[in-house]
């Protein structure tokens, strides 16, 4: 019987050996043996982090419960490696070419160096890995408790919780020591990889040893073992088809997407040709790990007492048979499985957390740029250390929450399904040019939510986060939202149910989002970089020779790469450029190399941003250009708008000027009119006053008195007429006149006009012959007033010996034209513009006997009737043409 | 055998070696997938003793598995030789 204390001592010694191996390997990296450290064999063995304690202990338990179903977990990765040409080759090539540091970096980099996507994948990976880490803690705790229970002398029966805590703390320390010792420019950890390779050998040897002991020592040979299998509870093939296919697919997906697998597969890969060897060597490793699982399970079920935990058969079988050495070896194998997984997972996750969560936040909080801020190197390393501690703490928390009671296999599958949500974005990203950031974010988010709802949250225990009501009745009482029977489909295997729905909607959202959104220019460039990874070797983007001083760059690089590496890099490039010393010319190729080196430490997006800050305005990325173009477009639009506004203003100013001029003119007109009217009023007033005074004197002959009184009366009439005319004109001008529309013949109107205008005299009027036939619909009264005016004007101004007025009428196109033509001298051309104005008089006042308002009133009347009046030249005498529209009623409006 | 010595000159020449290797590399996982998918056809609801025994199933699966590994070894060697020739 191995005492508990001895076991603890052996474990600590084993850990010390691992420390030594890791330490020596890191020392040897620079030496000649580095070649050996980077061999295909070490690469293959490092892939064995896939085989965790889940494999080591859990596979036997899995087999004891459901037979051969457990091989699906190893057939999936076998398929991925056998088919390395399809996906792995491409992933490794892209990972090396783009200096990818993690799966989050891959997704972020592919989709336009999106910081948000990197953050989403990081969170998904941390949440997805937490159950897995809990599983490792649980297995180590369980295996330790087996020894503790078997050792009555164990002074302290450590509680499982405190054991798990101590294991978590110990693993955190080891990981921090070896995983974050340096900030390597290519994120490779030779020490850790070497330690993992050693652990890979230990776990394989341990499992094979236990297997051999069980088959040949306990069962009595291969034939007997097969016979035993056929009589066991798992004698018959009973794997449901959905689980057989679903779990194989899931394990293949997880193999690509698990952060730790991506880390050893892609990030730690130093030579693409290592894949050739790994393509068969790792499947062989998996085969050997699986070979004895069923025999151990069957023999355990046969020999161990009822109720024994099948997850621990690997350990308990040798123990109960008194094989203490074998039992300790088995314990170390399980311990190795657990520790290597936790260490690599913690390194991978902490890299993601520091590069995609901590660094962006830190850079943003220090807006002034990478040069003036503190030592980024320390910030990154410190954030990684904290991340490791937090990740292990989360694992421990999950272990405590889930009660440590779940079967190992079930917990592992939860993790697998969680990280598999990255698969659509990853595969789509490296094969499909049209995949966009929006699509990837949509797919990841949808998949993550569905996975958490259907798998993770129920796994923590019903009643912990999801209440029993939600599990039984569905979210919000909606029956089709039950986390284990979405859309009301009962009877599906819970794992397959969760994987199917989450990946289905994830893929749909990814494809739909990609099709419906437009990629940014940087996304397009990165897409073509990723998809044509084998067609070209060019870098993603080029730095223009810039103003960045080599010294500043060195200052920054030292902070990120460490002084030694940075100086080596700079000196090498200086030497390439034929310079001595540490400061090469910051040529585009050098800047590219520096960015690649830095992206190995802080992620491509951050490195690009930092170099961008350093090189400043001299370097122009497509995004910068697009931003500039956007700005230019905005400025142009603004300036266009300004131009339009200014034109508007000019127009308004012109209009204002016009209005002002009109106002000034009107003001002048008003002044002229006032003076005119004063004058017109004053003349009769003067005579009225003078003759009234004469009359007052008395002593006048009656004849004279009558004469003077007559003059006063005439003048008064003249004044009244003038005022009437003014009033009439004002009403007409304001358009306030009420028209009295009626229909009558032209003859009627002419009769009225000639009768009113005829004060005797010798004017001969020739009327048109068809006057009776022409019917007019208008204000006949007003029309007559116009005619009266024209006739009396002829009477006043026509100087011919036998004055004649010829009136012609014509109807054309509905309009009626009336011409009034006399045989006088006519109006001189110079005055024709004036005659229609107020107070316009050409001849002398006395003869006119009026104030010169007649034609002005005529024009206003005609305008009000919708017609016109114009002077008609070339008729021998004065000629006026009246034009009336067909329907006067309309024009009157 | 050069083209000049070949009596059937008009026959299409064989594909270049590298391309054939690539095609085999692409086909291999699909062949493996079909072989591993065979158990889907097995009866899982049979009476005790009437279905496929776990022992036979294990022998079949591990044989397929091992066979794929052997093919992968041959392929990897062919690739390595090609790299050396290049």
mmCIF file with all atom_site columns, N, CA and C in Angstrom, chain A residues 362 366-375 555 559 613-614:
data_model
loop_
_atom_site.group_PDB
_atom_site.id
_atom_site.type_symbol
_atom_site.label_atom_id
_atom_site.label_alt_id
_atom_site.label_comp_id
_atom_site.label_asym_id
_atom_site.label_entity_id
_atom_site.label_seq_id
_atom_site.pdbx_PDB_ins_code
_atom_site.Cartn_x
_atom_site.Cartn_y
_atom_site.Cartn_z
_atom_site.occupancy
_atom_site.B_iso_or_equiv
_atom_site.pdbx_formal_charge
_atom_site.auth_seq_id
_atom_site.auth_comp_id
_atom_site.auth_asym_id
_atom_site.auth_atom_id
_atom_site.pdbx_PDB_model_num
ATOM 1  N N  . UNK A 1 362 ? -6.140 48.630 -22.487 1.00 0.00 ? 362 UNK A N  1
ATOM 2  C CA . UNK A 1 362 ? -5.024 49.416 -21.948 1.00 0.00 ? 362 UNK A CA 1
ATOM 3  C C  . UNK A 1 362 ? -4.574 50.471 -22.943 1.00 0.00 ? 362 UNK A C  1
ATOM 4  N N  . UNK A 1 366 ? -4.800 54.657 -22.677 1.00 0.00 ? 366 UNK A N  1
ATOM 5  C CA . UNK A 1 366 ? -3.657 55.560 -22.838 1.00 0.00 ? 366 UNK A CA 1
ATOM 6  C C  . UNK A 1 366 ? -3.650 56.080 -24.253 1.00 0.00 ? 366 UNK A C  1
ATOM 7  N N  . UNK A 1 367 ? -4.450 57.070 -24.466 1.00 0.00 ? 367 UNK A N  1
ATOM 8  C CA . UNK A 1 367 ? -4.622 57.551 -25.830 1.00 0.00 ? 367 UNK A CA 1
ATOM 9  C C  . UNK A 1 367 ? -3.359 58.078 -26.482 1.00 0.00 ? 367 UNK A C  1
ATOM 10 N N  . UNK A 1 368 ? -2.343 58.423 -25.673 1.00 0.00 ? 368 UNK A N  1
ATOM 11 C CA . UNK A 1 368 ? -1.233 59.161 -26.286 1.00 0.00 ? 368 UNK A CA 1
ATOM 12 C C  . UNK A 1 368 ? -0.278 58.286 -27.077 1.00 0.00 ? 368 UNK A C  1
ATOM 13 N N  . UNK A 1 369 ? -0.476 56.962 -27.048 1.00 0.00 ? 369 UNK A N  1
ATOM 14 C CA . UNK A 1 369 ? 0.331  56.131 -27.933 1.00 0.00 ? 369 UNK A CA 1
ATOM 15 C C  . UNK A 1 369 ? 1.390  55.345 -27.216 1.00 0.00 ? 369 UNK A C  1
ATOM 16 N N  . UNK A 1 370 ? 2.016  54.458 -27.979 1.00 0.00 ? 370 UNK A N  1
ATOM 17 C CA . UNK A 1 370 ? 2.894  53.457 -27.402 1.00 0.00 ? 370 UNK A CA 1
ATOM 18 C C  . UNK A 1 370 ? 4.225  54.043 -26.958 1.00 0.00 ? 370 UNK A C  1
ATOM 19 N N  . UNK A 1 371 ? 4.612  55.168 -27.478 1.00 0.00 ? 371 UNK A N  1
ATOM 20 C CA . UNK A 1 371 ? 5.954  55.672 -27.182 1.00 0.00 ? 371 UNK A CA 1
ATOM 21 C C  . UNK A 1 371 ? 6.042  56.260 -25.784 1.00 0.00 ? 371 UNK A C  1
ATOM 22 N N  . UNK A 1 372 ? 5.062  57.022 -25.418 1.00 0.00 ? 372 UNK A N  1
ATOM 23 C CA . UNK A 1 372 ? 5.188  57.741 -24.151 1.00 0.00 ? 372 UNK A CA 1
ATOM 24 C C  . UNK A 1 372 ? 4.696  56.915 -22.964 1.00 0.00 ? 372 UNK A C  1
ATOM 25 N N  . UNK A 1 373 ? 3.913  55.877 -23.265 1.00 0.00 ? 373 UNK A N  1
ATOM 26 C CA . UNK A 1 373 ? 3.387  55.114 -22.143 1.00 0.00 ? 373 UNK A CA 1
ATOM 27 C C  . UNK A 1 373 ? 4.482  54.235 -21.548 1.00 0.00 ? 373 UNK A C  1
ATOM 28 N N  . UNK A 1 374 ? 4.105  53.568 -20.498 1.00 0.00 ? 374 UNK A N  1
ATOM 29 C CA . UNK A 1 374 ? 5.087  52.799 -19.759 1.00 0.00 ? 374 UNK A CA 1
ATOM 30 C C  . UNK A 1 374 ? 5.517  51.544 -20.484 1.00 0.00 ? 374 UNK A C  1
ATOM 31 N N  . UNK A 1 375 ? 6.103  50.645 -19.776 1.00 0.00 ? 375 UNK A N  1
ATOM 32 C CA . UNK A 1 375 ? 6.634  49.441 -20.371 1.00 0.00 ? 375 UNK A CA 1
ATOM 33 C C  . UNK A 1 375 ? 5.495  48.475 -20.657 1.00 0.00 ? 375 UNK A C  1
ATOM 34 N N  . UNK A 1 555 ? 13.052 51.765 -29.225 1.00 0.00 ? 555 UNK A N  1
ATOM 35 C CA . UNK A 1 555 ? 12.551 52.009 -27.875 1.00 0.00 ? 555 UNK A CA 1
ATOM 36 C C  . UNK A 1 555 ? 11.261 51.234 -27.635 1.00 0.00 ? 555 UNK A C  1
ATOM 37 N N  . UNK A 1 559 ? 10.351 47.367 -25.492 1.00 0.00 ? 559 UNK A N  1
ATOM 38 C CA . UNK A 1 559 ? 9.317  47.204 -24.473 1.00 0.00 ? 559 UNK A CA 1
ATOM 39 C C  . UNK A 1 559 ? 8.464  45.986 -24.727 1.00 0.00 ? 559 UNK A C  1
ATOM 40 N N  . UNK A 1 613 ? 0.917  54.138 -34.978 1.00 0.00 ? 613 UNK A N  1
ATOM 41 C CA . UNK A 1 613 ? 1.096  55.335 -34.155 1.00 0.00 ? 613 UNK A CA 1
ATOM 42 C C  . UNK A 1 613 ? 2.512  55.897 -34.310 1.00 0.00 ? 613 UNK A C  1
ATOM 43 N N  . UNK A 1 614 ? 3.465  54.967 -34.365 1.00 0.00 ? 614 UNK A N  1
ATOM 44 C CA . UNK A 1 614 ? 4.864  55.400 -34.448 1.00 0.00 ? 614 UNK A CA 1
ATOM 45 C C  . UNK A 1 614 ? 5.156  56.049 -35.791 1.00 0.00 ? 614 UNK A C  1
#
